[in-house]
Amino acid sequence: MPGWSCLVTGAGGFLGQKIIQMLVQEKDLQEIRALDKVFRPETKEEFSKLQTKTKVTVLEGDILDAPCLRRACQGISVVIHTAAVIDVKGVIPRQTILDVNLKGTQKLLEACVQANVSSFILTSTIDVAGPNSYKQVILDGHEEDNLESTWSDPYPYSKKMAEKAVLAANGCTLRNGGTLHTCALRPMYIYGEKSSFLYNIVIGALKNKGVLDTTGKFSVVNPVYVGNAAWAHILAARGLRDPKKSPSIQGQFYYISDDTPHQSYDDLNYALSKEWGLRLDSSWSLPLPLFYWLAFLLETVSFLLRPVYNYQPPFNCHLVTLSNSTFAFSYKKAQHDLGYEPCVTWEEAKQKTSEWIGTLVEQHKETMNSKTR
């Protein structure tokens, strides 16, 4: 395969950064363009320190800016589209989420057609498949189940529609007469060092005498380590560019998990942080059905108050369902089509994440000590 170039959107994010760190090791990769709305200074510095022959170009621009996207795609072979607004609490305005996740994806597809980009990989999410009810039990789900989220909440809806747009674009004609090939990856909940979600969990626990907030004690899920989720994207990029593998991948979606044990979200948080003295909340909690109906009541109150007051419930029905369902998936199809095997074991992932949590604990201690001086 001749020299190629890759654009990664959402490159300053948790997953995007890891994809770029892995991409620079790819053979014949001449340039990586890292696109995001804003990059933190430390992220730019990390990219500049990457030991590689591949040129890494940092681009700041809006996913809704069509001219910016056309410039970013010019001369690019592969687009890995990770940029998205992730919000399951209903904090961010609905239109903002729809604009970025759906309209932004559509604009990027158009830019690819105009710039003759031949391969497009979307980072989708397990949320496009559900769960639609906490009573739904999926322990070894696979692509042939044809599961689809029925939630109207902006995050699952926008990601579902974006994925449909990407897969429907497979086979469309580029401006130069070539063909666009697409696929989508649906990672489980992604954990690992530098996860903003995990960061908030840990900081919240440190401020609460080491007690971890209960986020999903009734769930059974199989989260995926960020390094393995990133590796699946690298293999998808290879696959779409390989004439032998490409036909079986085009227009397909894949669940991406690894060998992280099936467990609840709460048990995962505890497993990753217990070395530093963090512990689960042992106090009584509402039974799940009552918890769900409380969420429904709070959403109703929010809806009724909307004309006069913007009440933001602490949780909603979608979040309660998402956090407390039995919803786990196999990566066998990705294994068969992409040659995907997790490159990081559960023990390694746990150790790396725990070490990072350790740095957060130390920073918190230093901050508290400086306040008492």
XYZ file of C-alpha atoms in Angstrom:
373
model
C 0.000 0.000 0.000
C 1.491 3.371 -1.015
C 2.073 6.321 1.327
C -1.093 7.644 2.913
C -2.390 10.398 5.191
C -5.028 10.474 7.924
C -7.301 13.107 9.447
C -8.473 12.495 13.024
C -11.335 14.677 14.278
C -11.835 15.125 18.002
C -8.075 14.641 18.196
C -7.756 16.479 21.501
C -10.198 14.124 23.207
C -9.641 11.042 25.348
C -9.888 8.540 22.478
C -8.572 10.844 19.751
C -5.244 11.382 21.507
C -4.732 7.639 21.943
C -5.528 6.987 18.263
C -2.876 9.501 17.202
C -0.294 7.978 19.568
C -0.888 4.627 17.856
C -1.207 5.982 14.317
C 2.311 7.433 14.306
C 3.647 3.862 14.424
C 1.912 2.913 11.151
C 4.100 2.196 8.121
C 3.983 4.550 5.113
C 1.855 7.076 7.005
C 3.132 10.420 5.774
C 0.913 12.848 7.668
C -1.610 12.917 10.500
C -3.876 15.940 10.730
C -5.229 16.366 14.241
C -8.440 18.428 14.157
C -10.359 19.768 17.147
C -12.183 22.944 18.077
C -9.624 23.817 20.770
C -6.519 21.987 21.983
C -5.154 22.239 25.503
C -1.523 23.466 25.485
C -0.334 20.213 27.085
C -1.998 18.200 24.290
C -0.198 20.211 21.610
C 3.045 19.662 23.503
C 2.461 15.903 23.702
C 1.841 15.739 19.947
C 5.036 17.696 19.265
C 7.031 15.219 21.381
C 5.856 12.127 19.471
C 8.915 10.288 18.182
C 7.943 9.680 14.586
C 8.814 10.243 10.946
C 5.155 10.977 10.320
C 4.272 14.664 10.168
C 1.682 15.615 12.818
C -0.249 18.778 11.901
C -2.475 20.332 14.561
C -5.574 22.083 13.191
C -8.059 24.055 15.259
C -11.458 24.395 13.638
C -15.191 23.805 14.045
C -16.763 20.569 12.799
C -19.642 22.750 11.476
C -17.309 24.953 9.409
C -17.573 23.484 5.886
C -14.619 25.435 4.353
C -12.434 24.380 7.307
C -13.416 20.726 6.785
C -12.670 20.891 3.054
C -9.200 22.294 3.765
C -8.577 19.667 6.453
C -9.592 16.828 4.077
C -7.516 18.005 1.106
C -4.993 15.304 0.157
C -6.194 12.949 2.917
C -6.640 9.186 2.375
C -8.473 8.184 5.584
C -10.725 10.093 7.999
C -11.228 8.807 11.551
C -14.158 10.779 12.948
C -14.203 10.697 16.756
C -15.471 14.260 17.351
C -18.751 14.301 19.274
C -20.591 15.956 22.113
C -21.186 13.289 24.770
C -23.983 14.137 27.171
C -26.303 11.636 28.849
C -27.439 13.948 31.668
C -29.253 16.489 29.511
C -26.978 19.376 30.494
C -26.068 20.528 26.962
C -28.810 22.024 24.729
C -30.393 19.476 22.409
C -29.712 21.509 19.272
C -25.997 21.786 20.092
C -25.711 17.993 20.350
C -27.668 17.415 17.124
C -25.602 20.031 15.287
C -22.210 18.596 16.266
C -22.993 14.881 16.226
C -25.297 14.688 13.203
C -24.887 17.820 11.103
C -21.119 17.843 11.719
C -20.858 14.250 10.499
C -22.910 15.061 7.391
C -20.711 18.085 6.611
C -17.570 15.975 7.067
C -18.925 13.333 4.670
C -19.602 16.059 2.101
C -16.057 17.386 2.560
C -14.690 13.870 1.985
C -16.587 13.577 -1.301
C -15.330 16.980 -2.472
C -11.719 16.218 -1.415
C -11.727 12.628 -2.764
C -11.145 10.929 0.597
C -11.626 7.211 0.001
C -11.988 5.840 3.566
C -14.159 7.059 6.465
C -14.334 5.497 9.940
C -16.918 6.721 12.439
C -16.534 6.323 16.178
C -20.092 5.391 17.032
C -21.230 4.143 20.453
C -22.936 1.228 22.158
C -25.692 3.772 22.949
C -27.065 3.478 19.395
C -28.096 -0.110 20.233
C -29.719 0.640 23.595
C -30.472 -0.473 26.243
C -34.075 0.580 25.807
C -35.180 -0.808 29.189
C -33.348 -1.845 32.364
C -35.353 -5.083 32.083
C -33.673 -5.891 28.740
C -30.900 -8.495 29.207
C -28.098 -8.802 26.612
C -25.054 -10.745 27.805
C -23.360 -11.773 24.567
C -24.781 -9.396 22.008
C -23.594 -9.321 18.416
C -24.168 -7.310 15.255
C -26.770 -9.704 13.803
C -29.131 -8.894 16.709
C -29.973 -5.620 14.883
C -30.563 -3.796 18.153
C -31.514 -0.123 17.888
C -32.013 2.565 20.508
C -35.546 3.953 20.743
C -34.546 6.886 22.972
C -35.342 10.376 21.686
C -32.680 11.867 23.983
C -30.248 13.926 21.864
C -27.053 11.911 22.416
C -28.255 8.386 21.444
C -30.538 9.798 18.731
C -27.846 11.982 17.132
C -25.240 9.196 17.196
C -27.723 6.685 15.742
C -28.605 9.021 12.882
C -24.940 9.908 12.285
C -24.049 6.218 12.042
C -26.892 5.632 9.576
C -25.600 8.536 7.451
C -22.049 7.178 7.453
C -23.035 3.617 6.529
C -25.461 4.884 3.851
C -22.598 6.921 2.331
C -20.602 3.749 1.677
C -20.156 3.302 -2.063
C -20.982 6.887 -3.018
C -18.992 8.468 -5.838
C -16.205 10.929 -5.073
C -15.618 14.054 -7.139
C -12.764 12.374 -9.058
C -14.904 9.321 -9.847
C -13.482 7.186 -7.045
C -15.546 5.494 -4.340
C -16.003 6.319 -0.662
C -15.730 3.329 1.695
C -17.095 3.633 5.234
C -17.538 1.662 8.441
C -18.511 2.395 12.051
C -17.152 1.161 15.376
C -19.365 0.889 18.444
C -17.115 0.799 21.526
C -18.483 -0.134 24.913
C -18.024 2.420 27.727
C -14.340 3.443 27.341
C -12.167 3.686 30.457
C -8.499 4.348 31.075
C -6.037 7.020 32.103
C -7.094 10.597 31.256
C -10.798 9.694 31.074
C -12.696 12.872 32.018
C -15.614 10.773 33.291
C -13.334 8.706 35.539
C -11.535 11.894 36.599
C -14.837 13.350 37.861
C -15.693 10.112 39.678
C -12.318 10.042 41.473
C -12.266 13.761 42.353
C -15.836 13.468 43.620
C -14.832 10.543 45.845
C -11.781 12.376 47.198
C -14.025 15.281 48.183
C -16.427 12.796 49.820
C -13.994 11.118 52.236
C -12.997 8.462 49.699
C -16.542 7.224 48.978
C -17.230 6.568 45.298
C -20.506 7.903 43.952
C -22.979 5.193 42.966
C -23.407 5.362 39.193
C -24.589 1.886 38.197
C -24.657 -0.791 40.879
C -27.322 -2.866 39.054
C -25.497 -3.034 35.704
C -23.597 -5.895 34.060
C -21.401 -4.530 31.268
C -18.055 -5.159 29.558
C -16.222 -1.814 29.279
C -13.295 -1.442 26.897
C -9.856 0.009 27.667
C -9.013 3.131 25.641
C -5.896 1.535 24.114
C -7.947 -1.353 22.745
C -10.674 0.954 21.414
C -7.978 2.998 19.632
C -6.350 -0.172 18.239
C -9.657 -1.180 16.632
C -9.657 2.146 14.742
C -6.137 1.513 13.445
C -7.188 -1.932 12.184
C -10.326 -0.484 10.564
C -8.148 2.069 8.731
C -5.863 -0.721 7.530
C -8.834 -2.840 6.503
C -10.589 -0.167 4.446
C -7.333 0.535 2.594
C -6.592 -3.140 1.923
C -8.263 -4.353 -1.315
C -8.435 -7.920 0.055
C -10.096 -7.053 3.382
C -12.020 -3.960 2.327
C -15.126 -5.534 0.692
C -16.105 -7.380 3.889
C -15.722 -4.229 6.013
C -17.410 -1.635 3.811
C -20.741 -0.386 5.145
C -20.440 -2.487 8.316
C -20.538 -1.624 12.022
C -18.623 -3.435 14.759
C -18.983 -3.776 18.512
C -15.641 -3.135 20.192
C -15.039 -4.684 23.594
C -12.059 -6.498 25.120
C -11.325 -8.954 27.913
C -12.298 -6.625 30.744
C -14.490 -8.832 33.006
C -18.255 -8.427 32.970
C -19.100 -6.279 35.991
C -21.127 -3.284 37.140
C -19.944 0.265 36.518
C -19.570 0.682 40.294
C -17.418 -2.446 40.582
C -15.218 -1.218 37.721
C -14.648 2.127 39.439
C -13.793 0.309 42.665
C -11.426 -2.168 40.950
C -9.531 0.715 39.355
C -9.270 2.876 42.481
C -9.279 0.599 45.552
C -5.460 0.586 45.725
C -5.706 4.255 46.740
C -8.216 3.709 49.514
C -11.367 4.647 47.611
C -14.407 2.556 48.472
C -17.981 1.924 47.410
C -20.891 3.581 49.146
C -22.389 0.962 51.478
C -25.448 3.025 52.423
C -28.977 2.020 51.434
C -30.133 2.978 47.950
C -33.482 3.014 46.175
C -34.573 -0.197 44.401
C -34.071 0.172 40.653
C -37.795 0.405 39.681
C -38.322 3.230 42.194
C -35.124 4.936 41.013
C -36.429 4.837 37.448
C -39.854 6.245 38.365
C -38.196 9.014 40.376
C -36.218 9.907 37.255
C -39.476 9.945 35.279
C -41.090 12.238 37.879
C -38.118 14.638 37.813
C -38.185 14.747 34.002
C -41.914 15.541 34.119
C -41.321 18.373 36.596
C -38.534 19.710 34.356
C -40.836 19.631 31.321
C -43.690 21.423 33.147
C -41.370 24.126 34.502
C -39.602 24.724 31.177
C -41.697 27.756 30.100
C -40.717 29.642 33.281
C -37.630 27.909 34.704
C -34.906 25.653 33.320
C -34.809 22.912 35.982
C -32.040 20.391 35.334
C -32.738 16.996 37.005
C -29.676 15.278 38.549
C -30.522 12.156 36.516
C -33.013 11.084 33.857
C -34.670 7.881 32.610
C -32.099 7.332 29.878
C -29.171 7.677 32.284
C -30.770 5.365 34.874
C -31.411 2.742 32.172
C -27.969 3.107 30.591
C -26.218 2.807 33.966
C -28.207 -0.095 35.379
C -28.802 -2.622 32.602
C -27.298 -5.980 31.661
C -25.826 -4.988 28.305
C -22.605 -6.690 27.152
C -21.306 -7.472 23.650
C -18.896 -9.794 21.875
C -16.072 -8.553 19.633
C -16.074 -11.712 17.471
C -17.150 -9.961 14.262
C -14.363 -7.384 14.646
C -11.990 -10.268 15.356
C -13.059 -12.040 12.157
C -13.247 -9.047 9.777
C -10.663 -6.635 11.175
C -8.250 -9.098 12.762
C -8.963 -7.336 16.061
C -7.436 -8.745 19.223
C -7.133 -6.601 22.362
C -3.529 -5.369 22.552
C -3.783 -4.551 26.285
C -4.887 -7.156 28.860
C -7.328 -6.419 31.671
C -4.519 -6.608 34.234
C -2.371 -4.154 32.257
C -5.320 -1.819 31.683
C -6.207 -1.922 35.376
C -2.615 -1.185 36.404
C -2.178 1.729 33.978
C -5.491 3.285 34.988
C -4.826 2.763 38.693
C -1.402 4.417 38.415
C -3.022 7.457 36.802
C -5.664 7.565 39.565
C -2.752 7.509 42.010
C -1.426 10.746 40.518
C -4.860 12.335 41.005
C -4.885 11.247 44.654
C -1.407 12.722 45.205
C -2.377 15.992 43.512
C -5.482 16.209 45.697
C -3.401 15.641 48.844
C -0.961 18.374 47.818
C -3.832 20.773 47.134
C -5.412 20.058 50.532
C -2.061 20.426 52.325
C -1.388 23.774 50.652
C -4.804 25.039 51.797
C -4.095 24.120 55.435
C -0.690 25.830 55.520
